[in-house]
Coordinates of C-alpha atoms in Angstrom, one line a residue:
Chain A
X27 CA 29.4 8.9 5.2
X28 CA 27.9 8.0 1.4
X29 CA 31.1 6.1 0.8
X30 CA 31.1 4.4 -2.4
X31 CA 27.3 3.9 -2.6
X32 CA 26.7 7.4 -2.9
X33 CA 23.5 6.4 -0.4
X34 CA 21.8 9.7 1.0
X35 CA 18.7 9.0 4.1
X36 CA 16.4 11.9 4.6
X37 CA 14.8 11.1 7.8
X38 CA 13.4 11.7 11.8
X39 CA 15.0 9.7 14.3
X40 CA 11.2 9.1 15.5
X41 CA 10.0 7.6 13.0
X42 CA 9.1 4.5 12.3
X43 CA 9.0 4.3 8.7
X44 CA 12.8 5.7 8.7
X45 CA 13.5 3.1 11.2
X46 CA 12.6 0.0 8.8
X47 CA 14.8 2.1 6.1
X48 CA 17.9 2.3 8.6
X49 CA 17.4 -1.5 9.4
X50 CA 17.5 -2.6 6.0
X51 CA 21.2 -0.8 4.9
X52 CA 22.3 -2.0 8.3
X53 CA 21.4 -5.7 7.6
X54 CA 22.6 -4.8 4.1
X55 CA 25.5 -3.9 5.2
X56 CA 25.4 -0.5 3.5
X57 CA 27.1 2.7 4.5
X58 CA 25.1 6.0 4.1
X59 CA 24.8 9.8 5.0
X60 CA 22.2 10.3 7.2
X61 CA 20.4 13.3 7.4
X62 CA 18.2 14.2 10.4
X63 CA 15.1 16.4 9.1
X64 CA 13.5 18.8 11.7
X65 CA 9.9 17.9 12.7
X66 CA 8.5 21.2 12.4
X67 CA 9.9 22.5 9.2
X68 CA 10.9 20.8 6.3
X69 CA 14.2 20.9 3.9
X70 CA 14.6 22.3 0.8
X71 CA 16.0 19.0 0.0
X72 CA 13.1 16.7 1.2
X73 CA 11.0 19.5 -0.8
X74 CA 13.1 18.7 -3.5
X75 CA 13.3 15.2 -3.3
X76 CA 9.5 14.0 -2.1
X77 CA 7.4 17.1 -3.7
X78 CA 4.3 15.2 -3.6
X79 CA 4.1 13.6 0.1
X80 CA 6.9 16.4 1.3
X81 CA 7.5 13.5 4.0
X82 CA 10.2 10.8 5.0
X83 CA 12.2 8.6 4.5
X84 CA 13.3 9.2 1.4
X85 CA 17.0 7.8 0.1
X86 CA 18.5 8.9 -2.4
X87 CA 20.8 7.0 -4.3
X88 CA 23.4 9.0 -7.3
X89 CA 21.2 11.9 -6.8
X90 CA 17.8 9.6 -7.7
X91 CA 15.2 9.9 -4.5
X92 CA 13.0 6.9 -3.6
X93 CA 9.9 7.3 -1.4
X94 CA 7.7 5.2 0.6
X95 CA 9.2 3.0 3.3
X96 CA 7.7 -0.2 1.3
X97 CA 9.1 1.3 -2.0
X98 CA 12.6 1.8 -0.4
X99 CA 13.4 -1.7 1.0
X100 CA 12.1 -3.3 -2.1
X101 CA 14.7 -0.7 -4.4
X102 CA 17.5 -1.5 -1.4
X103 CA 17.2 -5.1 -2.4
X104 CA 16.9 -4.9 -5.9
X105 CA 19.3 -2.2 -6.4
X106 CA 22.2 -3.7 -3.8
X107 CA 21.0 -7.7 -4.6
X108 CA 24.8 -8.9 -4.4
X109 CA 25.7 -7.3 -1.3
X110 CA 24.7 -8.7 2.1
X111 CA 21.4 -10.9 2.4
X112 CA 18.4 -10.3 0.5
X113 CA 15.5 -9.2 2.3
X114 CA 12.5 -10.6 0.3
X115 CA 12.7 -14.6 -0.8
X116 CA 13.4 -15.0 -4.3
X117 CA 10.3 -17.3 -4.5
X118 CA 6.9 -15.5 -6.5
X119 CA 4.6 -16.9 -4.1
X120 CA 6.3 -15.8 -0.8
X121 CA 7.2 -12.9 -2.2
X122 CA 3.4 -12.2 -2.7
X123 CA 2.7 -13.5 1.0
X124 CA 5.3 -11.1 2.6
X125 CA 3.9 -8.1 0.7
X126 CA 0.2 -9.2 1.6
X127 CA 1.4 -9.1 5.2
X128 CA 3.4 -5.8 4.6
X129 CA 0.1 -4.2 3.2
X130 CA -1.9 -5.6 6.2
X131 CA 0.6 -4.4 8.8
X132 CA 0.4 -0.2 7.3
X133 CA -3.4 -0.3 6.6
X134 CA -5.0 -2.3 9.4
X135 CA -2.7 -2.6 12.3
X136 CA -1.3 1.0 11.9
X137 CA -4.8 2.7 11.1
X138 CA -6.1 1.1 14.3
X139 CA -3.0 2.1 15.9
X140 CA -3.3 5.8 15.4
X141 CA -7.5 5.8 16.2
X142 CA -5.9 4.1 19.5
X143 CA -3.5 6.3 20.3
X144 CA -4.5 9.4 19.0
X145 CA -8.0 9.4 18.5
X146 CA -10.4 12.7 19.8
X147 CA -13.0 10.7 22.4
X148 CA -12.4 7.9 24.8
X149 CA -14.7 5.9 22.8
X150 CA -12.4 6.3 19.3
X151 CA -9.8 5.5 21.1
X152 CA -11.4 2.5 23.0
X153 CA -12.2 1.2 19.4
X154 CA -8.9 1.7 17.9
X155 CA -7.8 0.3 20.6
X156 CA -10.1 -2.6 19.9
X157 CA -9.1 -3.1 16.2
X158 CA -5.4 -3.3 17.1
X159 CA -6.0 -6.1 19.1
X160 CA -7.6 -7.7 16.6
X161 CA -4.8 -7.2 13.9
X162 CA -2.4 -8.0 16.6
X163 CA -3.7 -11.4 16.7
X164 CA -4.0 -12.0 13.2
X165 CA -0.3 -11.0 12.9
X166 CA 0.4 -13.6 15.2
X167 CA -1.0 -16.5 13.1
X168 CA 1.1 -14.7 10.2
X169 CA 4.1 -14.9 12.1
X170 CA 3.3 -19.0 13.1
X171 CA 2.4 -19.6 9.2
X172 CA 5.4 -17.2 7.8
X173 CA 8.1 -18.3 10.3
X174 CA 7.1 -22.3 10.4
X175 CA 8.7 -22.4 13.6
X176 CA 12.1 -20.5 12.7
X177 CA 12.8 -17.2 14.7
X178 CA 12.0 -15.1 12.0
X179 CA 9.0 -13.9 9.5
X180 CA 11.6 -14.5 7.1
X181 CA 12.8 -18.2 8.4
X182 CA 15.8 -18.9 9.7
X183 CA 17.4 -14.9 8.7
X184 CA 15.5 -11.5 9.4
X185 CA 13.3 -10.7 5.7
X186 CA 11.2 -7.7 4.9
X187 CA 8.5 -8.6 7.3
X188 CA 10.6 -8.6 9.9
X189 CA 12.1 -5.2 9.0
X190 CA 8.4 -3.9 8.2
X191 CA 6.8 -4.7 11.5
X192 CA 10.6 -4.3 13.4
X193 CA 10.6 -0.5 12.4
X194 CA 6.9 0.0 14.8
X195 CA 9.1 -1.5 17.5
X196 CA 10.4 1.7 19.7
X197 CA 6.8 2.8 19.6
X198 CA 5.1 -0.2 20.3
X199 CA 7.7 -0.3 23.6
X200 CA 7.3 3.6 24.3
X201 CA 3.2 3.4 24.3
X202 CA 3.6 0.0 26.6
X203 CA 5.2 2.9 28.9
X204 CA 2.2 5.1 28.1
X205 CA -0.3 2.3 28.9
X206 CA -1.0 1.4 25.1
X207 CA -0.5 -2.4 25.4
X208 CA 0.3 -4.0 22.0
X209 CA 1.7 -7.1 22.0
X210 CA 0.5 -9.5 25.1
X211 CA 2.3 -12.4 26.0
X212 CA -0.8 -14.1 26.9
X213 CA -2.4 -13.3 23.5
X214 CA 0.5 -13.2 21.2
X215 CA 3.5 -14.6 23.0
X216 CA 5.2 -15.3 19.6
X217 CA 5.3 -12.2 18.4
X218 CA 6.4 -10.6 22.2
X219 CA 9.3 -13.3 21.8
X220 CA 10.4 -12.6 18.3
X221 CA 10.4 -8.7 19.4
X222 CA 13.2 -9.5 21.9
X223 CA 14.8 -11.9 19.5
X224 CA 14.9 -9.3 16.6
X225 CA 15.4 -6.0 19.1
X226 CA 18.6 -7.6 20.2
X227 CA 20.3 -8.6 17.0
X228 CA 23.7 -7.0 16.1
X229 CA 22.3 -5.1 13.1
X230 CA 19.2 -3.7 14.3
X231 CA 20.2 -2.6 18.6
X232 CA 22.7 0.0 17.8
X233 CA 19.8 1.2 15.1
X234 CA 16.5 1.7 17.0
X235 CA 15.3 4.6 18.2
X236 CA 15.7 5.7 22.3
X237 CA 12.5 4.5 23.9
X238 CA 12.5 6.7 26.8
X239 CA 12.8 9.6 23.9
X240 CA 10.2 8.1 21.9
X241 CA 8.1 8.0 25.5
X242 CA 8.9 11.8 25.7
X243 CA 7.7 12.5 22.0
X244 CA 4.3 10.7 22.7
X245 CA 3.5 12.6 25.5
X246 CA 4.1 15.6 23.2
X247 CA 2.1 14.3 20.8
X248 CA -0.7 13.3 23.0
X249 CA -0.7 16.5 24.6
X250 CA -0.9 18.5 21.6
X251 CA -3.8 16.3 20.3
X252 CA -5.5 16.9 23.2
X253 CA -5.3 20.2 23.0
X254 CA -6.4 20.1 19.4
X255 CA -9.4 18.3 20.2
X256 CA -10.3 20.9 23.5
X257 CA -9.9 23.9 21.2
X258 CA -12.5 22.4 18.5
X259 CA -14.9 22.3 21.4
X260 CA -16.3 18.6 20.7
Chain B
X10 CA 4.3 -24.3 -12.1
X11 CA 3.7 -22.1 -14.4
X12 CA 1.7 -24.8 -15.7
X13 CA -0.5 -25.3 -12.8
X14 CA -4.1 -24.0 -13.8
X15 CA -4.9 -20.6 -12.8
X16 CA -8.1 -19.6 -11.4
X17 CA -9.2 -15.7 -10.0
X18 CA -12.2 -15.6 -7.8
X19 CA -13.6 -11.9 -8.6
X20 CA -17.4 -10.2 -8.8
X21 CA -18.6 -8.7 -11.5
X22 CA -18.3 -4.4 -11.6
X23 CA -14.6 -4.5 -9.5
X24 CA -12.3 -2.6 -10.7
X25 CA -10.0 -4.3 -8.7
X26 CA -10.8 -7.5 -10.3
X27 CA -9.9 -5.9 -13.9
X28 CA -6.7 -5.3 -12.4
X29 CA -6.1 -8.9 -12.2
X30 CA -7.6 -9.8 -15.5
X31 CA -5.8 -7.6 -17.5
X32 CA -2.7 -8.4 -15.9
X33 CA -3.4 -11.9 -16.9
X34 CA -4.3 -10.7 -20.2
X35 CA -1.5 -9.2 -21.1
X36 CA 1.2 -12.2 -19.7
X37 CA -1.0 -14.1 -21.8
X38 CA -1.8 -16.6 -19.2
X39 CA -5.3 -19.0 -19.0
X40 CA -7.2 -18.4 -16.3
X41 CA -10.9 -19.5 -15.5
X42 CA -12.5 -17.1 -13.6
X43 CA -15.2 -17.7 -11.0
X44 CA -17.4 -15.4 -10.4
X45 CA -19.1 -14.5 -6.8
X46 CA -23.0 -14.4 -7.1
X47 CA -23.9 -12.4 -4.6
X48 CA -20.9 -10.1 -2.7
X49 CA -23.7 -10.1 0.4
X50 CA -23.4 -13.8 0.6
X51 CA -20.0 -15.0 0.3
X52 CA -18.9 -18.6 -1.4
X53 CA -17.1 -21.1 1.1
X54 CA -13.7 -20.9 -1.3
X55 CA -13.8 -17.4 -1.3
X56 CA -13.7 -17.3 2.4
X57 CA -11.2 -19.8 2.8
X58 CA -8.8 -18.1 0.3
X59 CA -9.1 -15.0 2.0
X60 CA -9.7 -15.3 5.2
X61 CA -8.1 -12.6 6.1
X62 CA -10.1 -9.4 4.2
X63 CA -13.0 -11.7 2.7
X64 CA -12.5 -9.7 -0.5
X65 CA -12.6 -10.3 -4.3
X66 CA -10.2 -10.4 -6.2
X67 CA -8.3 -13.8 -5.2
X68 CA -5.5 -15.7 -7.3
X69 CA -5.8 -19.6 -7.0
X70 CA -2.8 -20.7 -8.7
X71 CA -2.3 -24.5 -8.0
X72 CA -2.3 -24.9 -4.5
X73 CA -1.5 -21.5 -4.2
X74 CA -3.5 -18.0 -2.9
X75 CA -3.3 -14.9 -3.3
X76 CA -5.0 -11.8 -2.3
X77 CA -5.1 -8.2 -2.6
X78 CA -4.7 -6.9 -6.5
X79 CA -1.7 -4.9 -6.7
X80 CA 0.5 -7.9 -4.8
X81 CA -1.5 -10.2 -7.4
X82 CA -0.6 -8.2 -10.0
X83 CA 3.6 -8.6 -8.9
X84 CA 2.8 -11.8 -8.0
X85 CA 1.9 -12.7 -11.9
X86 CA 4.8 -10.8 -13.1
X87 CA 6.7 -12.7 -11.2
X88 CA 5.5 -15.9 -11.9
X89 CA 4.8 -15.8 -15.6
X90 CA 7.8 -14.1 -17.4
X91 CA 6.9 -13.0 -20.9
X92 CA 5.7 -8.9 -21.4
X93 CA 7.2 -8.2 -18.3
X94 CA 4.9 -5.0 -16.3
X95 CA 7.6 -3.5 -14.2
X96 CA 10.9 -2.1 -15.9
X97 CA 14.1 -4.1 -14.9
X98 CA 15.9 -1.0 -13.8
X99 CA 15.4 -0.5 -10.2
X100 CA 14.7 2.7 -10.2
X101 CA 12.4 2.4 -12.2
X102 CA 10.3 0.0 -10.9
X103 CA 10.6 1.4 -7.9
X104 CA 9.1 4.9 -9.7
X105 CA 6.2 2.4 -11.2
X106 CA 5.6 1.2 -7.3
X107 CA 5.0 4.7 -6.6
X108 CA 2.7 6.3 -9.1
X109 CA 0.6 2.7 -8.4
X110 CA 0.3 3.6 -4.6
X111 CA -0.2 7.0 -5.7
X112 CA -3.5 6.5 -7.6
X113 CA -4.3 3.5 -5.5
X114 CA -4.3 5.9 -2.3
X115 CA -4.2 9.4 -3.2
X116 CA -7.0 9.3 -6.6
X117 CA -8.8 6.1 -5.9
X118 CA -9.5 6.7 -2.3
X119 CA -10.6 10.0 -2.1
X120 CA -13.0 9.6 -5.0
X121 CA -15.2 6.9 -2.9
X122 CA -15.9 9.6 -0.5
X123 CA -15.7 12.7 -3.2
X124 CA -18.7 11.0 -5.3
X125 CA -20.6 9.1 -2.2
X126 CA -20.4 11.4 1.2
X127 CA -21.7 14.5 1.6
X128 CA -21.4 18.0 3.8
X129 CA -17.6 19.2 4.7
X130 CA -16.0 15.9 3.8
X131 CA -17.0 15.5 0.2
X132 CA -15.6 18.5 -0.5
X133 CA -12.5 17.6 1.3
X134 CA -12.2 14.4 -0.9
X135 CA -13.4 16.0 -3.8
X136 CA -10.5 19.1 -3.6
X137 CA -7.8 16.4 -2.9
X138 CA -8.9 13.2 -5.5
X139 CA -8.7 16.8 -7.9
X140 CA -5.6 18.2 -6.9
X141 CA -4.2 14.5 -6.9
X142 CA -5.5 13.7 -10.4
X143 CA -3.3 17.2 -11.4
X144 CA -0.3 15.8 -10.1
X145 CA -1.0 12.8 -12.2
X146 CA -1.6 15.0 -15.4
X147 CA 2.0 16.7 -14.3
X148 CA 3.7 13.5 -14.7
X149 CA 2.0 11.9 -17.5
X150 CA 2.9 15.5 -19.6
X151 CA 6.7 15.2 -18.7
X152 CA 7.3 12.1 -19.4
X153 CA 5.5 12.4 -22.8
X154 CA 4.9 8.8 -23.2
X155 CA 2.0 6.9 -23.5
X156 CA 1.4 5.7 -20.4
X157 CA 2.4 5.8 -17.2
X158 CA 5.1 2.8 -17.4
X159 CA 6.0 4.4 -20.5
X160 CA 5.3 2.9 -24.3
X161 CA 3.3 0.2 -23.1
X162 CA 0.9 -0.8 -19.9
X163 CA 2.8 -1.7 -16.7
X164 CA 2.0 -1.7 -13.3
X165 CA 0.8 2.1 -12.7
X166 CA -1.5 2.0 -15.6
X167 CA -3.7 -1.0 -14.2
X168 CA -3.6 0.4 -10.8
X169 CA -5.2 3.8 -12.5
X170 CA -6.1 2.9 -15.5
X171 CA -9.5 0.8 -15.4
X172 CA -10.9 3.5 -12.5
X173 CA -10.4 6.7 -14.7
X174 CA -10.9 5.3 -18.3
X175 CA -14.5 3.4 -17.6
X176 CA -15.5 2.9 -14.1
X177 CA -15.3 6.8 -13.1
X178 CA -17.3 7.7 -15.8
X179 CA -20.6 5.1 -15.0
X180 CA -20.0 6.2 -10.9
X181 CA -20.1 9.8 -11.5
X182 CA -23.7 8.9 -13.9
X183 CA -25.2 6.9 -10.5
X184 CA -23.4 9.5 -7.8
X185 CA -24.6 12.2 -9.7
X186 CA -21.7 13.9 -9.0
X187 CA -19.0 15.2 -11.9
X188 CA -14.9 14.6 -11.2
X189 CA -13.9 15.4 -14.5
X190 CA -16.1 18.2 -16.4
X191 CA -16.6 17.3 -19.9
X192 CA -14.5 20.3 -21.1
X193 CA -11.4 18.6 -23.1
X194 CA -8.9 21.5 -22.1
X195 CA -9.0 20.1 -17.9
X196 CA -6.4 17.3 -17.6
X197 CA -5.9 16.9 -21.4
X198 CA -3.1 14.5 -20.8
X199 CA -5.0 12.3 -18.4
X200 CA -7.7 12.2 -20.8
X201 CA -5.3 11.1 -23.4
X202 CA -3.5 8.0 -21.2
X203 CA -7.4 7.1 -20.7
X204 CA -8.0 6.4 -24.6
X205 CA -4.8 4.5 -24.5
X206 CA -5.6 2.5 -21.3
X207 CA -9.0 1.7 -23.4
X208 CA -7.5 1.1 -26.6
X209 CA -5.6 -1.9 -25.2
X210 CA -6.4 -5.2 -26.4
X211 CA -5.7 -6.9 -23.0
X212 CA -8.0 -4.3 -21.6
X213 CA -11.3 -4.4 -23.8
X214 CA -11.5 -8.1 -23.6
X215 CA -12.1 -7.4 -20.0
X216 CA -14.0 -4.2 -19.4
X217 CA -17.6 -4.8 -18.4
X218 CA -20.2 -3.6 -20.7
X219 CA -21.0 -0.1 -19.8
X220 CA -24.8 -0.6 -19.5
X221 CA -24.5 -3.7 -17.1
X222 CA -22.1 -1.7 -14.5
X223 CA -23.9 1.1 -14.6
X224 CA -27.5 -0.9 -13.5
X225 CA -24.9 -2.2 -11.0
X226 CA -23.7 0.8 -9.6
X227 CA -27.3 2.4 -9.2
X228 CA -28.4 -1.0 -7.4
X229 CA -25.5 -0.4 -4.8
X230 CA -25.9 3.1 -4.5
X231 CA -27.1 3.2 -0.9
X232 CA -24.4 0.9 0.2
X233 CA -21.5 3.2 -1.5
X234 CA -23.5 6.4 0.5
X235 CA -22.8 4.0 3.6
X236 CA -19.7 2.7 3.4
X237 CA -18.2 6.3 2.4
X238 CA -20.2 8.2 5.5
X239 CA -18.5 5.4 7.6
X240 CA -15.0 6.3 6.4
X241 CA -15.6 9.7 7.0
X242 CA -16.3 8.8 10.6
X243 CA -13.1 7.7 11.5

């Protein structure tokens, strides 16, 4: 229900960009109306509300629609700063070094993440698969200089990082399942343990997606970019 | 520690380094900046700032570093607190956030490969930097203000700004390639946010001379043909 906050999410429960959205109003604290947009065809409300990406999430809050999963959680802690705990630190600098890593995490790890996963030869694939290693382990040495030995990016409480890498969570379980290894406990066995430690908090279980779902979906997508790639004959 | 000196580690002919400076500009805070002799052969401070993306532009502030432009640029609103360059209203920072990723990701990005690549893809890039430059010209005409952030320069306008008043201009000379015809009707409004961007006193102090960035561009040339065939790649 929008309750009193008069808090409207477009989303798609496979997403992971809706995914960091729903964790942040459930670590906020803040009720919503949650609205479940098809995959194939598109509202005229998300039309509406996002007419120049036409994607999610987008919230809308008194009838105002926010875009951009970064965009949203940054507007979530601004606009709702007295209630529940604030997601980015109030400190300039560390502000800076969580958005750096929040930047990092969408254009590096999850560019190499979809040439990995979804890309047209074995060899693109092999190098995405490559390059997400490598970003991987560079996350890891973010986590060890972000967390300074607390469970979290964010300290001793979950922040924005931990919401921004948290939402690629149910995928990065479901493609384990689908033989995409992402995070190692050899390699990065910090950032394997603070996935357990932030998948089984009170605010963020009941909000991730079904794996065995999300395992369902890949195949899906797999096999539809498969076909893709067969039919232009490469 | 808003006292602590500030220092930006930048090369001549970025853009993204402009960003930075006219930020600084316009906060009215010193900085020295250092420049990078040779982008092929990088300094020992710039790689140990940033390690992570061994790129200009870098923000040395104190003990304190700082990479990427657009998280610099928050990072010295932040910090420094007079002309502020993002609203106070949440919304409407979060609208600023936006149209910034917007020409950072939709305009900027296309245009490396629109004026650099060739075949099939530079026609791709070419039909979507256009159609995103429209979109652009859409919102600057109903919001009827002088720039993006409204009556003066905020966040939006130095993502955009230094790219379409001055750099596109030299680029398009050295790509030999035309964005924006030189008929005044087409995109009248973005036109008209360029002459502000330019008329800015922050900005003027720090846009290289025309002549100088455009020897520049034709001596990288070859590299931009490069680096935007290798993007088109993936």
């Amino acid at each position: 229900m929008a309750g009193g906050n008069d808090l409207k999410l477009l989303g798609m429960w496979a997403s992971p960009f809706v995914v960091r959205v729903k964790l942040a109003l459930s670590l906020k604290g803040l009720s919503y109306e949650y609205v479940e947009e098809d995959f194939s065809t598109k509202s005229e409300l998300l039309l509406r509300s996002n007419p120049v990406h036409k994607k999610v999430p987008v919230l809308i809050h008194h009838g105002k629609p926010i875009c951009e999963s970064s965009i949203i959680l940054q507007y979530i802690d601004e606009a709702f700063a007295g209630t529940g705990p604030s997601l980015l630190p109030a400190d300039p600098y560390e502000r800076a070094i969580a958005r750096f890593w929040a930047a990092y995490i969408d254009d590096k790890m999850l560019a190499a993440w979809t040439q990995a996963t979804k890309g047209k030869t074995e060899e693109e694939r092999a190098e995405g698969m490559k390059q997400t290693l490598a970003t991987v382990a560079t996350l890891e040495g973010a986590f060890r200089d972000c967390s300074k030995g607390k469970p979290f990016f964010g300290g001793d409480s979950v922040g924005y990082l931990d919401v921004f890498l948290g939402g690629l969570l149910g995928w990065v379980r479901a493609y384990e399942k689908l033989g995409v290894k992402t995070f190692d406990p050899e390699k990065t066995p910090l950032l394997v343990a603070w996935a357990e430690r932030f998948w089984s908090l009170e605010a963020v279980e009941p909000v991730m997606p079904d794996v065995s779902k999300l395992v369902e979906f890949g195949k899906m997508l797999l096999a539809r970019a498969a076909a893709a790639a067969a039919g232009e004959g490469n | 520690m808003t006292t602590e000196p500030v220092k930006l580690i930048g090369a001549f002919g970025s853009p993204f380094v402009h960003r930075v400076e006219v930020a600084l500009r316009l906060k009215r805070v010193p900085y020295e900046l250092i420049l990078e002799e040779d982008m092929a052969n990088k300094s020992q401070l710039l790689l140990n700032h940033n390690p992570v993306h061994k790129k200009v532009p870098v923000l040395l502030h104190g003990d304190r570093a700082i990479a990427e432009s657009l998280v610099i640029v928050e990072y010295v609103d932040e910090a420094f607190h007079e002309l502020p360059l993002l609203p106070a209203d949440p919304y409407e920072r979060a609208m600023a956030r936006f149209w910034a990723r917007f020409l950072e990701e939709k305009c900027l990005e296309p245009l490396r490969t629109a004026l650099f690549a060739d075949g099939e893809a530079q026609k791709a890039s070419m039909k979507e930097a256009r159609e995103s430059l429209a979109v652009v010209e859409e919102q600057l005409t109903l919001r009827g203000r002088r720039f993006l952030g409204g009556d003066a320069i905020g966040l939006a306008d130095i993502a955009g700004g230094g790219m379409l008043a001055h750099w596109l201009g030299v680029v398009e000379e050295v790509a030999g390639v035309r964005v924006l015809s030189d008929d005044e009707e087409e995109y009248p409004a973005l036109r008209r946010w360029a002459a502000e961007y330019r008329s800015c006193e922050a900005v003027k102090e720090c846009l290289p001379d025309r002549g100088r960035l455009l020897s520049y561009f034709a001596a990288i040339r070859e590299k931009c043909v490069s680096v935007a065939n290798s993007m088109v790649r993936r």
